[in-house]
């Protein structure tokens, strides 16, 4: 059995054509179904529907052989013990620093003032500001980071931006790019050794289907 872990929503949507290229069609739509294990047209392949941020943990511990996760999730997790053979170039966006319109970020950075930064991505944010030599107090949030500067909880946020609509709708502006994000294929290293005959063709089909 080959088990592939992935999340519902944008990753599942953008993965469907890649799965099709590997001859894999889900038996059910995970958006409609409440099942967490979805069978496919191939008897020996199944999908595990998990939270995006849980994908690395399932693959690392062998709960799944393969997984698809954003670079944001993989960097935050650390990615230890995961083989990452492919950038799938799906679910693309950018990790950005954003502030309220009119907030003088460059001035604050230059003056050495301590900045309060709200984010779900504490590891990425800590590394980024440390590299710049900026002193920050990180405030860990689990969602809707855009709210924090509006109510004075923070001076800045670190979050993903794709269209920019969410920032605009909340009077925020992006002031710095931290990294470009896309989703990667991750593979359990023991699975790759033990089941290479089944796993390698899936990796090859994905690679051929990536734009
Ligand atoms: O939703 P849940 O809490 O379960 O987990 P999740 O948010 O991590 O999962 P999901 O499915 O929302 O995102 C999965 C992956 O998609 C992420 O790990 C990213 O790698 C990738 N991705 C690509 C994005 C975006 N684009 C994106 N725009 N993930 C989140 N967003 C959010 C962003 O955080 C912000 O709130 O969308 C909002 C901004 O979008 P724009 O278009 O208004 O700029
Ligand atoms: Mg989400």
PDB file of C-alpha atoms and ligand atoms in Angstrom:
ATOM      1  CA  UNK A   1       0.000   0.000   0.000  1.00  0.00           C
ATOM      2  CA  UNK A   2       1.197   3.519  -0.870  1.00  0.00           C
ATOM      3  CA  UNK A   3      -0.249   6.298   1.294  1.00  0.00           C
ATOM      4  CA  UNK A   4      -0.145   9.954   0.197  1.00  0.00           C
ATOM      5  CA  UNK A   5      -0.856  12.689   2.787  1.00  0.00           C
ATOM      6  CA  UNK A   6      -2.275  16.000   1.627  1.00  0.00           C
ATOM      7  CA  UNK A   7      -4.602  18.764   2.764  1.00  0.00           C
ATOM      8  CA  UNK A   8      -8.006  19.795   1.448  1.00  0.00           C
ATOM      9  CA  UNK A   9      -8.482  23.129  -0.255  1.00  0.00           C
ATOM     10  CA  UNK A  10      -5.958  24.697  -2.593  1.00  0.00           C
ATOM     11  CA  UNK A  11      -3.342  21.933  -2.290  1.00  0.00           C
ATOM     12  CA  UNK A  12      -5.814  19.168  -3.076  1.00  0.00           C
ATOM     13  CA  UNK A  13      -7.247  21.137  -6.019  1.00  0.00           C
ATOM     14  CA  UNK A  14      -3.857  21.818  -7.556  1.00  0.00           C
ATOM     15  CA  UNK A  15      -2.632  18.270  -6.892  1.00  0.00           C
ATOM     16  CA  UNK A  16      -5.508  16.584  -8.751  1.00  0.00           C
ATOM     17  CA  UNK A  17      -3.876  17.033 -12.206  1.00  0.00           C
ATOM     18  CA  UNK A  18      -0.546  15.710 -10.869  1.00  0.00           C
ATOM     19  CA  UNK A  19      -2.266  12.637  -9.414  1.00  0.00           C
ATOM     20  CA  UNK A  20      -4.025  12.131 -12.745  1.00  0.00           C
ATOM     21  CA  UNK A  21      -0.635  12.212 -14.501  1.00  0.00           C
ATOM     22  CA  UNK A  22       0.434   9.354 -12.226  1.00  0.00           C
ATOM     23  CA  UNK A  23      -2.753   7.451 -13.096  1.00  0.00           C
ATOM     24  CA  UNK A  24      -4.331   8.135  -9.697  1.00  0.00           C
ATOM     25  CA  UNK A  25      -7.978   9.256  -9.421  1.00  0.00           C
ATOM     26  CA  UNK A  26      -9.531   9.743  -5.965  1.00  0.00           C
ATOM     27  CA  UNK A  27     -12.668   7.628  -5.467  1.00  0.00           C
ATOM     28  CA  UNK A  28     -14.343  10.492  -3.579  1.00  0.00           C
ATOM     29  CA  UNK A  29     -14.099  14.266  -3.350  1.00  0.00           C
ATOM     30  CA  UNK A  30     -12.544  15.022   0.069  1.00  0.00           C
ATOM     31  CA  UNK A  31     -14.291  18.422   0.093  1.00  0.00           C
ATOM     32  CA  UNK A  32     -17.653  16.658   0.099  1.00  0.00           C
ATOM     33  CA  UNK A  33     -16.751  13.508   2.002  1.00  0.00           C
ATOM     34  CA  UNK A  34     -16.063  13.350   5.723  1.00  0.00           C
ATOM     35  CA  UNK A  35     -13.712  10.422   5.244  1.00  0.00           C
ATOM     36  CA  UNK A  36     -10.098  10.995   6.232  1.00  0.00           C
ATOM     37  CA  UNK A  37      -8.808   8.062   4.190  1.00  0.00           C
ATOM     38  CA  UNK A  38      -9.812   8.257   0.547  1.00  0.00           C
ATOM     39  CA  UNK A  39      -9.424   5.279  -1.758  1.00  0.00           C
ATOM     40  CA  UNK A  40      -8.319   5.732  -5.361  1.00  0.00           C
ATOM     41  CA  UNK A  41      -8.852   3.903  -8.657  1.00  0.00           C
ATOM     42  CA  UNK A  42      -5.573   2.120  -7.888  1.00  0.00           C
ATOM     43  CA  UNK A  43      -6.104  -0.512  -5.247  1.00  0.00           C
ATOM     44  CA  UNK A  44      -2.599  -0.041  -3.800  1.00  0.00           C
ATOM     45  CA  UNK A  45      -2.792   3.781  -3.498  1.00  0.00           C
ATOM     46  CA  UNK A  46      -4.772   5.747  -0.903  1.00  0.00           C
ATOM     47  CA  UNK A  47      -4.943   9.393   0.176  1.00  0.00           C
ATOM     48  CA  UNK A  48      -4.802  10.677   3.751  1.00  0.00           C
ATOM     49  CA  UNK A  49      -6.583  13.993   4.317  1.00  0.00           C
ATOM     50  CA  UNK A  50      -4.791  15.950   7.072  1.00  0.00           C
ATOM     51  CA  UNK A  51      -4.225  19.551   8.179  1.00  0.00           C
ATOM     52  CA  UNK A  52      -1.634  21.244   5.936  1.00  0.00           C
ATOM     53  CA  UNK A  53       0.750  21.724   8.858  1.00  0.00           C
ATOM     54  CA  UNK A  54       0.472  18.041   9.869  1.00  0.00           C
ATOM     55  CA  UNK A  55       1.687  16.621   6.529  1.00  0.00           C
ATOM     56  CA  UNK A  56       5.427  16.583   7.469  1.00  0.00           C
ATOM     57  CA  UNK A  57       4.683  14.797  10.755  1.00  0.00           C
ATOM     58  CA  UNK A  58       2.688  12.021   9.059  1.00  0.00           C
ATOM     59  CA  UNK A  59       5.383  11.461   6.427  1.00  0.00           C
ATOM     60  CA  UNK A  60       8.289  11.695   8.871  1.00  0.00           C
ATOM     61  CA  UNK A  61       6.790   9.033  11.110  1.00  0.00           C
ATOM     62  CA  UNK A  62       5.725   6.706   8.302  1.00  0.00           C
ATOM     63  CA  UNK A  63       1.992   7.375   8.767  1.00  0.00           C
ATOM     64  CA  UNK A  64       2.203   8.230   5.072  1.00  0.00           C
ATOM     65  CA  UNK A  65       4.837   7.314   2.459  1.00  0.00           C
ATOM     66  CA  UNK A  66       4.471  10.520   0.459  1.00  0.00           C
ATOM     67  CA  UNK A  67       3.063  13.956   1.173  1.00  0.00           C
ATOM     68  CA  UNK A  68       2.522  17.355  -0.373  1.00  0.00           C
ATOM     69  CA  UNK A  69       3.225  20.426   1.738  1.00  0.00           C
ATOM     70  CA  UNK A  70       4.000  24.118   1.319  1.00  0.00           C
ATOM     71  CA  UNK A  71       7.585  25.323   1.752  1.00  0.00           C
ATOM     72  CA  UNK A  72       6.241  27.470   4.631  1.00  0.00           C
ATOM     73  CA  UNK A  73       5.059  24.358   6.464  1.00  0.00           C
ATOM     74  CA  UNK A  74       8.264  22.435   5.715  1.00  0.00           C
ATOM     75  CA  UNK A  75      10.591  25.216   6.893  1.00  0.00           C
ATOM     76  CA  UNK A  76       8.551  25.722  10.079  1.00  0.00           C
ATOM     77  CA  UNK A  77       8.546  21.985  10.734  1.00  0.00           C
ATOM     78  CA  UNK A  78      12.266  21.610  10.052  1.00  0.00           C
ATOM     79  CA  UNK A  79      11.880  18.805   7.517  1.00  0.00           C
ATOM     80  CA  UNK A  80      14.194  16.413   9.415  1.00  0.00           C
ATOM     81  CA  UNK A  81      14.218  12.940   7.905  1.00  0.00           C
ATOM     82  CA  UNK A  82      12.185  13.969   4.872  1.00  0.00           C
ATOM     83  CA  UNK A  83      13.398  13.450   1.322  1.00  0.00           C
ATOM     84  CA  UNK A  84      12.213  16.416  -0.790  1.00  0.00           C
ATOM     85  CA  UNK A  85      12.767  15.428  -4.433  1.00  0.00           C
ATOM     86  CA  UNK A  86      10.428  17.857  -6.198  1.00  0.00           C
ATOM     87  CA  UNK A  87       9.157  21.414  -6.249  1.00  0.00           C
ATOM     88  CA  UNK A  88       5.618  20.919  -7.605  1.00  0.00           C
ATOM     89  CA  UNK A  89       5.211  24.667  -8.335  1.00  0.00           C
ATOM     90  CA  UNK A  90       1.634  24.644  -7.006  1.00  0.00           C
ATOM     91  CA  UNK A  91      -0.103  26.784  -4.336  1.00  0.00           C
ATOM     92  CA  UNK A  92       2.432  29.534  -5.016  1.00  0.00           C
ATOM     93  CA  UNK A  93       2.601  32.646  -2.864  1.00  0.00           C
ATOM     94  CA  UNK A  94       5.150  34.745  -0.967  1.00  0.00           C
ATOM     95  CA  UNK A  95       6.080  34.990   2.707  1.00  0.00           C
ATOM     96  CA  UNK A  96       6.003  38.713   3.457  1.00  0.00           C
ATOM     97  CA  UNK A  97       6.418  41.250   6.234  1.00  0.00           C
ATOM     98  CA  UNK A  98       3.408  43.615   6.285  1.00  0.00           C
ATOM     99  CA  UNK A  99       2.487  46.681   8.328  1.00  0.00           C
ATOM    100  CA  UNK A 100      -0.361  49.201   8.588  1.00  0.00           C
ATOM    101  CA  UNK A 101      -0.431  51.708   5.760  1.00  0.00           C
ATOM    102  CA  UNK A 102       1.662  54.685   6.835  1.00  0.00           C
ATOM    103  CA  UNK A 103       3.759  52.794   9.392  1.00  0.00           C
ATOM    104  CA  UNK A 104       7.447  53.670   8.829  1.00  0.00           C
ATOM    105  CA  UNK A 105       8.921  50.147   8.734  1.00  0.00           C
ATOM    106  CA  UNK A 106      12.276  51.187   7.255  1.00  0.00           C
ATOM    107  CA  UNK A 107      12.628  53.954   9.812  1.00  0.00           C
ATOM    108  CA  UNK A 108      11.772  51.588  12.654  1.00  0.00           C
ATOM    109  CA  UNK A 109      14.239  49.014  11.325  1.00  0.00           C
ATOM    110  CA  UNK A 110      17.033  51.619  10.984  1.00  0.00           C
ATOM    111  CA  UNK A 111      16.440  53.179  14.397  1.00  0.00           C
ATOM    112  CA  UNK A 112      16.895  49.786  16.068  1.00  0.00           C
ATOM    113  CA  UNK A 113      13.483  50.059  17.766  1.00  0.00           C
ATOM    114  CA  UNK A 114      12.099  46.767  19.086  1.00  0.00           C
ATOM    115  CA  UNK A 115       9.339  45.668  16.737  1.00  0.00           C
ATOM    116  CA  UNK A 116       6.372  43.533  17.802  1.00  0.00           C
ATOM    117  CA  UNK A 117       5.670  40.965  15.081  1.00  0.00           C
ATOM    118  CA  UNK A 118       2.593  38.725  15.055  1.00  0.00           C
ATOM    119  CA  UNK A 119       2.794  35.475  13.100  1.00  0.00           C
ATOM    120  CA  UNK A 120       1.966  31.795  12.825  1.00  0.00           C
ATOM    121  CA  UNK A 121       5.459  31.295  11.299  1.00  0.00           C
ATOM    122  CA  UNK A 122       7.670  31.950  14.334  1.00  0.00           C
ATOM    123  CA  UNK A 123      10.696  29.995  13.081  1.00  0.00           C
ATOM    124  CA  UNK A 124      10.753  31.713   9.681  1.00  0.00           C
ATOM    125  CA  UNK A 125      10.208  35.133  11.303  1.00  0.00           C
ATOM    126  CA  UNK A 126      12.876  34.589  13.990  1.00  0.00           C
ATOM    127  CA  UNK A 127      15.481  33.540  11.395  1.00  0.00           C
ATOM    128  CA  UNK A 128      14.589  36.393   9.048  1.00  0.00           C
ATOM    129  CA  UNK A 129      14.872  39.196  11.617  1.00  0.00           C
ATOM    130  CA  UNK A 130      17.968  37.656  13.231  1.00  0.00           C
ATOM    131  CA  UNK A 131      19.672  37.646   9.835  1.00  0.00           C
ATOM    132  CA  UNK A 132      18.818  41.345   9.443  1.00  0.00           C
ATOM    133  CA  UNK A 133      20.071  42.074  12.943  1.00  0.00           C
ATOM    134  CA  UNK A 134      16.633  43.413  13.950  1.00  0.00           C
ATOM    135  CA  UNK A 135      15.300  43.029  17.480  1.00  0.00           C
ATOM    136  CA  UNK A 136      11.734  41.740  17.503  1.00  0.00           C
ATOM    137  CA  UNK A 137       9.232  40.404  20.003  1.00  0.00           C
ATOM    138  CA  UNK A 138       7.328  37.589  18.333  1.00  0.00           C
ATOM    139  CA  UNK A 139       3.653  37.093  19.103  1.00  0.00           C
ATOM    140  CA  UNK A 140       2.430  33.628  18.154  1.00  0.00           C
ATOM    141  CA  UNK A 141      -0.997  33.523  16.489  1.00  0.00           C
ATOM    142  CA  UNK A 142      -2.809  30.639  14.789  1.00  0.00           C
ATOM    143  CA  UNK A 143      -4.689  32.609  12.125  1.00  0.00           C
ATOM    144  CA  UNK A 144      -6.015  35.981  10.919  1.00  0.00           C
ATOM    145  CA  UNK A 145      -2.661  37.656  11.546  1.00  0.00           C
ATOM    146  CA  UNK A 146      -3.935  40.670   9.558  1.00  0.00           C
ATOM    147  CA  UNK A 147      -5.985  41.710  12.575  1.00  0.00           C
ATOM    148  CA  UNK A 148      -3.047  42.163  14.953  1.00  0.00           C
ATOM    149  CA  UNK A 149      -1.685  45.527  13.700  1.00  0.00           C
ATOM    150  CA  UNK A 150      -5.234  46.935  13.410  1.00  0.00           C
ATOM    151  CA  UNK A 151      -5.872  46.590  17.141  1.00  0.00           C
ATOM    152  CA  UNK A 152      -2.371  47.456  18.303  1.00  0.00           C
ATOM    153  CA  UNK A 153      -1.369  43.898  19.181  1.00  0.00           C
ATOM    154  CA  UNK A 154       1.663  44.182  16.903  1.00  0.00           C
ATOM    155  CA  UNK A 155       3.569  46.612  14.644  1.00  0.00           C
ATOM    156  CA  UNK A 156       4.017  44.099  11.855  1.00  0.00           C
ATOM    157  CA  UNK A 157       2.960  40.640  10.711  1.00  0.00           C
ATOM    158  CA  UNK A 158       4.692  37.846   8.842  1.00  0.00           C
ATOM    159  CA  UNK A 159       2.190  36.027   6.611  1.00  0.00           C
ATOM    160  CA  UNK A 160       1.601  34.501   3.204  1.00  0.00           C
ATOM    161  CA  UNK A 161       0.387  36.769   0.425  1.00  0.00           C
ATOM    162  CA  UNK A 162      -0.910  35.668  -2.958  1.00  0.00           C
ATOM    163  CA  UNK A 163      -3.318  38.171  -4.572  1.00  0.00           C
ATOM    164  CA  UNK A 164      -2.729  40.836  -1.908  1.00  0.00           C
ATOM    165  CA  UNK A 165      -6.501  41.264  -1.468  1.00  0.00           C
ATOM    166  CA  UNK A 166      -6.506  40.348   2.220  1.00  0.00           C
ATOM    167  CA  UNK A 167      -3.807  42.921   3.040  1.00  0.00           C
ATOM    168  CA  UNK A 168      -5.564  45.616   0.972  1.00  0.00           C
ATOM    169  CA  UNK A 169      -8.959  44.925   2.534  1.00  0.00           C
ATOM    170  CA  UNK A 170      -7.442  45.477   5.968  1.00  0.00           C
ATOM    171  CA  UNK A 171      -5.376  48.592   5.244  1.00  0.00           C
ATOM    172  CA  UNK A 172      -2.033  46.765   5.371  1.00  0.00           C
ATOM    173  CA  UNK A 173       0.917  46.902   2.963  1.00  0.00           C
ATOM    174  CA  UNK A 174       3.688  44.395   2.296  1.00  0.00           C
ATOM    175  CA  UNK A 175       7.103  45.918   2.999  1.00  0.00           C
ATOM    176  CA  UNK A 176       9.526  43.003   2.623  1.00  0.00           C
ATOM    177  CA  UNK A 177       9.631  39.595   0.958  1.00  0.00           C
ATOM    178  CA  UNK A 178      11.077  36.792   3.084  1.00  0.00           C
ATOM    179  CA  UNK A 179      10.818  33.910   0.626  1.00  0.00           C
ATOM    180  CA  UNK A 180       8.908  32.590  -2.375  1.00  0.00           C
ATOM    181  CA  UNK A 181       6.622  29.689  -1.440  1.00  0.00           C
ATOM    182  CA  UNK A 182       5.360  26.714  -3.413  1.00  0.00           C
ATOM    183  CA  UNK A 183       4.435  23.151  -2.480  1.00  0.00           C
ATOM    184  CA  UNK A 184       6.914  20.279  -2.423  1.00  0.00           C
ATOM    185  CA  UNK A 185       6.642  16.539  -2.657  1.00  0.00           C
ATOM    186  CA  UNK A 186       8.047  14.917   0.482  1.00  0.00           C
ATOM    187  CA  UNK A 187       8.919  11.250   0.862  1.00  0.00           C
ATOM    188  CA  UNK A 188       9.569   9.050   3.899  1.00  0.00           C
ATOM    189  CA  UNK A 189      13.153   7.836   3.500  1.00  0.00           C
ATOM    190  CA  UNK A 190      12.509   4.276   4.713  1.00  0.00           C
ATOM    191  CA  UNK A 191       9.488   3.997   2.381  1.00  0.00           C
ATOM    192  CA  UNK A 192      11.623   5.091  -0.539  1.00  0.00           C
ATOM    193  CA  UNK A 193      14.089   2.262   0.154  1.00  0.00           C
ATOM    194  CA  UNK A 194      11.488  -0.421   0.844  1.00  0.00           C
ATOM    195  CA  UNK A 195       8.889   0.533  -1.790  1.00  0.00           C
ATOM    196  CA  UNK A 196      11.001   2.196  -4.477  1.00  0.00           C
ATOM    197  CA  UNK A 197       9.420   0.131  -7.276  1.00  0.00           C
ATOM    198  CA  UNK A 198       6.015   1.677  -6.476  1.00  0.00           C
ATOM    199  CA  UNK A 199       7.138   5.132  -5.338  1.00  0.00           C
ATOM    200  CA  UNK A 200       9.680   6.063  -8.037  1.00  0.00           C
ATOM    201  CA  UNK A 201       7.120   5.920 -10.900  1.00  0.00           C
ATOM    202  CA  UNK A 202       4.860   8.311  -8.945  1.00  0.00           C
ATOM    203  CA  UNK A 203       7.765  10.747  -8.415  1.00  0.00           C
ATOM    204  CA  UNK A 204       8.676  10.488 -12.122  1.00  0.00           C
ATOM    205  CA  UNK A 205       5.074  11.084 -13.265  1.00  0.00           C
ATOM    206  CA  UNK A 206       4.783  14.152 -10.982  1.00  0.00           C
ATOM    207  CA  UNK A 207       8.134  15.479 -12.269  1.00  0.00           C
ATOM    208  CA  UNK A 208       6.988  15.117 -15.887  1.00  0.00           C
ATOM    209  CA  UNK A 209       3.677  16.878 -15.112  1.00  0.00           C
ATOM    210  CA  UNK A 210       5.200  19.891 -13.320  1.00  0.00           C
ATOM    211  CA  UNK A 211       4.984  22.945 -15.570  1.00  0.00           C
TER     212      UNK A 211
HETATM  213  O1  LIG B   1      -6.410  26.417   6.775  1.00  0.00           O
HETATM  214  P1  LIG B   1      -5.652  25.615   7.807  1.00  0.00           P
HETATM  215  O2  LIG B   1      -5.472  26.328   9.085  1.00  0.00           O
HETATM  216  O3  LIG B   1      -6.130  24.192   7.932  1.00  0.00           O
HETATM  217  O4  LIG B   1      -4.155  25.415   7.286  1.00  0.00           O
HETATM  218  P2  LIG B   1      -3.447  26.272   6.203  1.00  0.00           P
HETATM  219  O5  LIG B   1      -3.929  27.662   6.167  1.00  0.00           O
HETATM  220  O6  LIG B   1      -1.976  26.048   6.418  1.00  0.00           O
HETATM  221  O7  LIG B   1      -3.906  25.480   4.892  1.00  0.00           O
HETATM  222  P3  LIG B   1      -4.364  26.052   3.498  1.00  0.00           P
HETATM  223  O8  LIG B   1      -5.011  24.908   2.801  1.00  0.00           O
HETATM  224  O9  LIG B   1      -5.100  27.333   3.675  1.00  0.00           O
HETATM  225  O10 LIG B   1      -2.974  26.383   2.812  1.00  0.00           O
HETATM  226  C1  LIG B   1      -2.136  25.332   2.419  1.00  0.00           C
HETATM  227  C2  LIG B   1      -0.891  25.907   1.769  1.00  0.00           C
HETATM  228  O11 LIG B   1      -1.242  26.724   0.643  1.00  0.00           O
HETATM  229  C3  LIG B   1      -0.038  26.822   2.634  1.00  0.00           C
HETATM  230  O12 LIG B   1       0.781  26.072   3.518  1.00  0.00           O
HETATM  231  C4  LIG B   1       0.761  27.594   1.587  1.00  0.00           C
HETATM  232  O13 LIG B   1       1.930  26.879   1.238  1.00  0.00           O
HETATM  233  C5  LIG B   1      -0.183  27.620   0.371  1.00  0.00           C
HETATM  234  N1  LIG B   1      -0.777  28.960   0.089  1.00  0.00           N
HETATM  235  C6  LIG B   1      -0.724  29.569  -1.127  1.00  0.00           C
HETATM  236  C7  LIG B   1      -1.439  29.760   0.922  1.00  0.00           C
HETATM  237  C8  LIG B   1      -1.782  30.915   0.198  1.00  0.00           C
HETATM  238  N2  LIG B   1      -1.339  30.766  -1.082  1.00  0.00           N
HETATM  239  C9  LIG B   1      -2.523  31.990   0.841  1.00  0.00           C
HETATM  240  N3  LIG B   1      -2.795  33.012   0.222  1.00  0.00           N
HETATM  241  N4  LIG B   1      -1.819  29.626   2.218  1.00  0.00           N
HETATM  242  C10 LIG B   1      -2.506  30.621   2.805  1.00  0.00           C
HETATM  243  N5  LIG B   1      -2.873  31.794   2.177  1.00  0.00           N
HETATM  244  C11 LIG B   1      -3.639  32.781   2.998  1.00  0.00           C
HETATM  245  C12 LIG B   1      -2.732  33.770   3.739  1.00  0.00           C
HETATM  246  O14 LIG B   1      -2.308  33.237   4.964  1.00  0.00           O
HETATM  247  C13 LIG B   1      -3.640  34.996   3.921  1.00  0.00           C
HETATM  248  O15 LIG B   1      -4.484  34.872   5.034  1.00  0.00           O
HETATM  249  O16 LIG B   1      -4.503  33.582   2.191  1.00  0.00           O
HETATM  250  C14 LIG B   1      -4.506  34.939   2.667  1.00  0.00           C
HETATM  251  C15 LIG B   1      -3.888  35.883   1.673  1.00  0.00           C
HETATM  252  O17 LIG B   1      -4.356  35.634   0.380  1.00  0.00           O
HETATM  253  P4  LIG B   1      -4.506  36.855  -0.641  1.00  0.00           P
HETATM  254  O18 LIG B   1      -4.842  36.208  -1.952  1.00  0.00           O
HETATM  255  O19 LIG B   1      -5.594  37.722  -0.122  1.00  0.00           O
HETATM  256  O20 LIG B   1      -3.170  37.576  -0.690  1.00  0.00           O
HETATM  257 MG1  LIG B   2      -5.904  28.369   5.553  1.00  0.00          MG
END
